[in-house]
PDB file of C-alpha atoms in Angstrom:
ATOM      1  CA  MET A   1      54.128  92.729 171.607  1.00 47.00           C
ATOM      2  CA  GLN A   2      57.021  94.208 173.556  1.00 48.00           C
ATOM      3  CA  LEU A   3      60.297  94.606 171.718  1.00 46.00           C
ATOM      4  CA  SER A   4      63.527  93.299 173.204  1.00 45.00           C
ATOM      5  CA  ALA A   5      65.944  95.845 174.624  1.00 46.00           C
ATOM      6  CA  VAL A   6      69.086  93.813 173.906  1.00 44.00           C
ATOM      7  CA  PRO A   7      71.724  96.456 173.186  1.00 42.00           C
ATOM      8  CA  MET A   8      73.723  96.219 170.006  1.00 40.00           C
ATOM      9  CA  MET A   9      77.382  95.639 170.843  1.00 41.00           C
ATOM     10  CA  HIS A  10      78.715  97.954 168.169  1.00 35.00           C
ATOM     11  CA  ALA A  11      76.613 100.864 169.361  1.00 31.00           C
ATOM     12  CA  ALA A  12      78.439 100.937 172.682  1.00 30.00           C
ATOM     13  CA  ASN A  13      81.935  99.795 171.818  1.00 33.00           C
ATOM     14  CA  THR A  14      83.758 100.350 168.559  1.00 31.00           C
ATOM     15  CA  SER A  15      86.397  97.714 169.315  1.00 37.00           C
ATOM     16  CA  THR A  16      83.994  94.779 168.974  1.00 41.00           C
ATOM     17  CA  PRO A  17      83.960  92.065 166.336  1.00 42.00           C
ATOM     18  CA  TYR A  18      81.602  94.251 164.325  1.00 39.00           C
ATOM     19  CA  SER A  19      84.439  96.585 163.421  1.00 41.00           C
ATOM     20  CA  SER A  20      86.855  93.864 162.358  1.00 47.00           C
ATOM     21  CA  SER A  21      87.995  93.785 158.771  1.00 49.00           C
ATOM     22  CA  ALA A  22      88.394  90.011 159.124  1.00 50.00           C
ATOM     23  CA  ARG A  23      84.636  89.534 158.959  1.00 56.00           C
ATOM     24  CA  SER A  24      82.892  89.153 155.646  1.00 74.00           C
ATOM     25  CA  ALA A  25      80.029  91.345 154.472  1.00 81.00           C
ATOM     26  CA  ASP A  26      77.786  88.272 154.626  1.00 81.00           C
ATOM     27  CA  SER A  27      78.817  87.697 158.240  1.00 83.00           C
ATOM     28  CA  GLU A  28      78.047  91.332 159.059  1.00 88.00           C
ATOM     29  CA  LYS A  29      74.589  91.016 157.516  1.00 91.00           C
ATOM     30  CA  LYS A  30      73.833  87.770 159.350  1.00 91.00           C
ATOM     31  CA  THR A  31      74.892  89.353 162.639  1.00 91.00           C
ATOM     32  CA  GLU A  32      72.678  92.368 162.051  1.00 93.00           C
ATOM     33  CA  GLU A  33      69.788  90.114 161.015  1.00 94.00           C
ATOM     34  CA  ALA A  34      70.150  88.017 164.179  1.00 94.00           C
ATOM     35  CA  GLU A  35      70.177  91.108 166.398  1.00 94.00           C
ATOM     36  CA  LEU A  36      67.086  92.524 164.716  1.00 96.00           C
ATOM     37  CA  LEU A  37      65.267  89.201 165.033  1.00 96.00           C
ATOM     38  CA  ILE A  38      66.164  89.100 168.741  1.00 94.00           C
ATOM     39  CA  LYS A  39      64.833  92.632 169.202  1.00 95.00           C
ATOM     40  CA  LEU A  40      61.612  91.601 167.464  1.00 96.00           C
ATOM     41  CA  GLY A  41      61.282  88.560 169.716  1.00 95.00           C
ATOM     42  CA  ARG A  42      61.678  86.136 166.821  1.00 96.00           C
ATOM     43  CA  LEU A  43      64.110  83.992 168.745  1.00 95.00           C
ATOM     44  CA  GLU A  44      63.860  80.743 166.776  1.00 95.00           C
ATOM     45  CA  GLU A  45      64.651  82.587 163.556  1.00 96.00           C
ATOM     46  CA  ALA A  46      67.502  84.456 165.247  1.00 94.00           C
ATOM     47  CA  SER A  47      68.861  81.201 166.584  1.00 94.00           C
ATOM     48  CA  ALA A  48      68.896  79.666 163.104  1.00 96.00           C
ATOM     49  CA  VAL A  49      70.730  82.715 161.730  1.00 94.00           C
ATOM     50  CA  VAL A  50      73.405  82.464 164.452  1.00 94.00           C
ATOM     51  CA  ASP A  51      73.835  78.748 163.744  1.00 94.00           C
ATOM     52  CA  GLN A  52      74.286  79.623 160.063  1.00 93.00           C
ATOM     53  CA  LEU A  53      76.768  82.375 160.973  1.00 90.00           C
ATOM     54  CA  ILE A  54      79.306  79.945 162.419  1.00 89.00           C
ATOM     55  CA  LYS A  55      79.065  77.215 159.791  1.00 89.00           C
ATOM     56  CA  GLY A  56      81.994  76.588 157.501  1.00 77.00           C
ATOM     57  CA  GLU A  57      85.106  78.727 157.499  1.00 77.00           C
ATOM     58  CA  GLN A  58      83.472  81.600 159.413  1.00 78.00           C
ATOM     59  CA  GLY A  59      83.148  79.197 162.344  1.00 81.00           C
ATOM     60  CA  LYS A  60      86.946  79.307 162.596  1.00 87.00           C
ATOM     61  CA  ASN A  61      87.099  83.105 162.651  1.00 90.00           C
ATOM     62  CA  PRO A  62      87.614  84.378 166.233  1.00 93.00           C
ATOM     63  CA  ASP A  63      85.646  87.565 165.555  1.00 91.00           C
ATOM     64  CA  THR A  64      82.683  85.597 164.243  1.00 91.00           C
ATOM     65  CA  LEU A  65      82.818  83.202 167.187  1.00 94.00           C
ATOM     66  CA  GLU A  66      82.943  86.104 169.639  1.00 94.00           C
ATOM     67  CA  THR A  67      79.857  87.577 168.018  1.00 93.00           C
ATOM     68  CA  ALA A  68      78.080  84.206 168.052  1.00 94.00           C
ATOM     69  CA  LEU A  69      78.963  83.810 171.741  1.00 96.00           C
ATOM     70  CA  TYR A  70      77.326  87.153 172.533  1.00 95.00           C
ATOM     71  CA  LEU A  71      74.264  86.318 170.423  1.00 95.00           C
ATOM     72  CA  TYR A  72      73.845  82.838 171.930  1.00 96.00           C
ATOM     73  CA  GLN A  73      73.922  84.392 175.401  1.00 95.00           C
ATOM     74  CA  SER A  74      71.342  86.972 174.300  1.00 93.00           C
ATOM     75  CA  LEU A  75      69.151  84.118 173.078  1.00 95.00           C
ATOM     76  CA  GLY A  76      69.560  82.151 176.300  1.00 94.00           C
ATOM     77  CA  ARG A  77      71.225  79.311 174.394  1.00 96.00           C
ATOM     78  CA  TYR A  78      73.811  78.723 177.078  1.00 96.00           C
ATOM     79  CA  GLU A  79      74.932  75.256 175.949  1.00 96.00           C
ATOM     80  CA  ALA A  80      75.705  76.655 172.485  1.00 96.00           C
ATOM     81  CA  ALA A  81      77.423  79.630 174.149  1.00 97.00           C
ATOM     82  CA  ILE A  82      79.650  77.285 176.172  1.00 97.00           C
ATOM     83  CA  GLU A  83      80.584  75.297 173.073  1.00 96.00           C
ATOM     84  CA  THR A  84      81.340  78.507 171.186  1.00 96.00           C
ATOM     85  CA  ALA A  85      83.440  79.887 174.059  1.00 96.00           C
ATOM     86  CA  GLU A  86      85.421  76.638 174.202  1.00 96.00           C
ATOM     87  CA  ASN A  87      86.055  76.751 170.444  1.00 94.00           C
ATOM     88  CA  LEU A  88      87.097  80.374 170.678  1.00 96.00           C
ATOM     89  CA  TYR A  89      89.436  79.632 173.598  1.00 96.00           C
ATOM     90  CA  ARG A  90      91.120  76.896 171.542  1.00 95.00           C
ATOM     91  CA  LEU A  91      91.761  79.527 168.848  1.00 95.00           C
ATOM     92  CA  GLU A  92      92.786  82.228 171.343  1.00 96.00           C
ATOM     93  CA  PRO A  93      94.324  80.513 174.395  1.00 96.00           C
ATOM     94  CA  GLU A  94      95.721  83.863 175.570  1.00 96.00           C
ATOM     95  CA  ASN A  95      92.172  85.256 175.896  1.00 96.00           C
ATOM     96  CA  HIS A  96      91.715  84.243 179.529  1.00 96.00           C
ATOM     97  CA  ALA A  97      88.480  86.219 179.869  1.00 96.00           C
ATOM     98  CA  LEU A  98      86.836  83.359 177.973  1.00 97.00           C
ATOM     99  CA  LEU A  99      87.436  81.117 180.993  1.00 97.00           C
ATOM    100  CA  LYS A 100      85.560  83.590 183.175  1.00 97.00           C
ATOM    101  CA  THR A 101      82.769  83.800 180.596  1.00 97.00           C
ATOM    102  CA  GLN A 102      82.482  80.017 180.615  1.00 97.00           C
ATOM    103  CA  GLY A 103      82.359  80.079 184.421  1.00 97.00           C
ATOM    104  CA  GLU A 104      79.543  82.640 184.330  1.00 96.00           C
ATOM    105  CA  ILE A 105      77.520  80.605 181.846  1.00 97.00           C
ATOM    106  CA  LEU A 106      78.088  77.343 183.719  1.00 97.00           C
ATOM    107  CA  PHE A 107      76.918  79.082 186.900  1.00 97.00           C
ATOM    108  CA  GLN A 108      73.705  80.099 185.114  1.00 94.00           C
ATOM    109  CA  LEU A 109      73.275  76.471 184.039  1.00 96.00           C
ATOM    110  CA  LYS A 110      73.768  75.438 187.681  1.00 97.00           C
ATOM    111  CA  GLN A 111      76.805  73.369 186.690  1.00 97.00           C
ATOM    112  CA  PHE A 112      78.650  74.611 189.735  1.00 98.00           C
ATOM    113  CA  SER A 113      81.583  72.180 189.777  1.00 98.00           C
ATOM    114  CA  ASP A 114      82.369  72.957 186.140  1.00 98.00           C
ATOM    115  CA  ALA A 115      82.011  76.685 186.843  1.00 98.00           C
ATOM    116  CA  GLU A 116      84.453  76.342 189.736  1.00 98.00           C
ATOM    117  CA  GLU A 117      87.000  74.606 187.488  1.00 98.00           C
ATOM    118  CA  LYS A 118      86.821  77.345 184.813  1.00 97.00           C
ATOM    119  CA  LEU A 119      87.081  80.147 187.373  1.00 97.00           C
ATOM    120  CA  LYS A 120      90.062  78.515 189.088  1.00 97.00           C
ATOM    121  CA  ARG A 121      91.796  78.189 185.718  1.00 97.00           C
ATOM    122  CA  TYR A 122      91.020  81.865 185.089  1.00 97.00           C
ATOM    123  CA  HIS A 123      92.525  82.803 188.470  1.00 96.00           C
ATOM    124  CA  GLU A 124      95.746  80.977 187.573  1.00 95.00           C
ATOM    125  CA  LYS A 125      96.146  83.604 184.830  1.00 95.00           C
ATOM    126  CA  VAL A 126      94.396  86.668 186.285  1.00 95.00           C
ATOM    127  CA  GLN A 127      94.522  87.365 190.015  1.00 91.00           C
ATOM    128  CA  ASP A 128      93.084  90.885 190.265  1.00 93.00           C
ATOM    129  CA  ASP A 129      89.523  90.503 188.953  1.00 96.00           C
ATOM    130  CA  TYR A 130      87.166  91.119 191.870  1.00 96.00           C
ATOM    131  CA  ARG A 131      84.098  90.162 189.817  1.00 96.00           C
ATOM    132  CA  SER A 132      85.431  86.671 189.163  1.00 96.00           C
ATOM    133  CA  TYR A 133      86.218  86.135 192.847  1.00 97.00           C
ATOM    134  CA  HIS A 134      82.701  87.324 193.670  1.00 97.00           C
ATOM    135  CA  LEU A 135      81.307  84.793 191.192  1.00 97.00           C
ATOM    136  CA  LEU A 136      83.546  82.062 192.608  1.00 97.00           C
ATOM    137  CA  GLY A 137      82.139  82.915 196.043  1.00 97.00           C
ATOM    138  CA  ASP A 138      78.640  82.443 194.626  1.00 98.00           C
ATOM    139  CA  VAL A 139      79.704  79.092 193.148  1.00 98.00           C
ATOM    140  CA  TYR A 140      81.081  77.930 196.501  1.00 98.00           C
ATOM    141  CA  ALA A 141      77.892  79.096 198.241  1.00 98.00           C
ATOM    142  CA  ALA A 142      75.788  77.098 195.769  1.00 97.00           C
ATOM    143  CA  LEU A 143      77.977  74.063 196.511  1.00 97.00           C
ATOM    144  CA  GLY A 144      77.470  74.582 200.269  1.00 98.00           C
ATOM    145  CA  ARG A 145      81.136  75.386 200.854  1.00 98.00           C
ATOM    146  CA  ASP A 146      80.642  78.373 203.132  1.00 97.00           C
ATOM    147  CA  THR A 147      84.256  78.806 204.283  1.00 98.00           C
ATOM    148  CA  GLU A 148      85.541  78.915 200.708  1.00 98.00           C
ATOM    149  CA  SER A 149      82.659  81.158 199.696  1.00 97.00           C
ATOM    150  CA  ARG A 150      83.515  83.642 202.414  1.00 98.00           C
ATOM    151  CA  GLY A 151      87.199  83.543 201.440  1.00 98.00           C
ATOM    152  CA  SER A 152      86.360  84.354 197.814  1.00 97.00           C
ATOM    153  CA  TYR A 153      84.047  87.180 198.835  1.00 98.00           C
ATOM    154  CA  GLU A 154      86.761  88.598 201.097  1.00 98.00           C
ATOM    155  CA  ARG A 155      89.294  88.362 198.255  1.00 97.00           C
ATOM    156  CA  ALA A 156      86.854  90.151 195.920  1.00 96.00           C
ATOM    157  CA  LEU A 157      86.277  92.884 198.485  1.00 97.00           C
ATOM    158  CA  SER A 158      90.006  93.313 199.078  1.00 96.00           C
ATOM    159  CA  ILE A 159      90.693  93.684 195.348  1.00 96.00           C
ATOM    160  CA  LEU A 160      87.767  96.064 194.934  1.00 94.00           C
ATOM    161  CA  GLN A 161      88.908  98.265 197.800  1.00 94.00           C
ATOM    162  CA  LYS A 162      92.460  98.396 196.420  1.00 92.00           C
ATOM    163  CA  THR A 163      91.195  99.477 193.007  1.00 87.00           C
ATOM    164  CA  LYS A 164      89.049 102.245 194.526  1.00 76.00           C
ATOM    165  CA  SER A 165      91.989 104.030 196.117  1.00 65.00           C
TER     166      SER A 165
END
């Protein structure tokens, strides 16, 4: 059996939900348990732990929801990830990156029109993210809208080239 190589968020970045004092010790343990189960390939068990993580009051905690969002994506539970991202965005409407995250997940689900809507909403708030324009170009390409796809790719390239200099 091959072990999963899903990286632990807190190993790479100390400003993640794992370091938040707002999270309970029980929440920390459930998060760790879910990550270990994912690494061991025990995905159904991990999925149940993540579902448990966001029940009750912890399901209203932005840090817990952010962690659940990451774990749902790691598990390939994209519908649950979308629902979690939407709940988190309702709690943190200033966190515009959640719109881009929803667009990325919807693209993976091949829900291209919905992905387009989320990415356009993101671009109303953030205009200098070349990755999101690249993704929007991919969305337009999947929808067969070549002119718009090319325009988004050109916008992404322009932003990228400006940030390089």
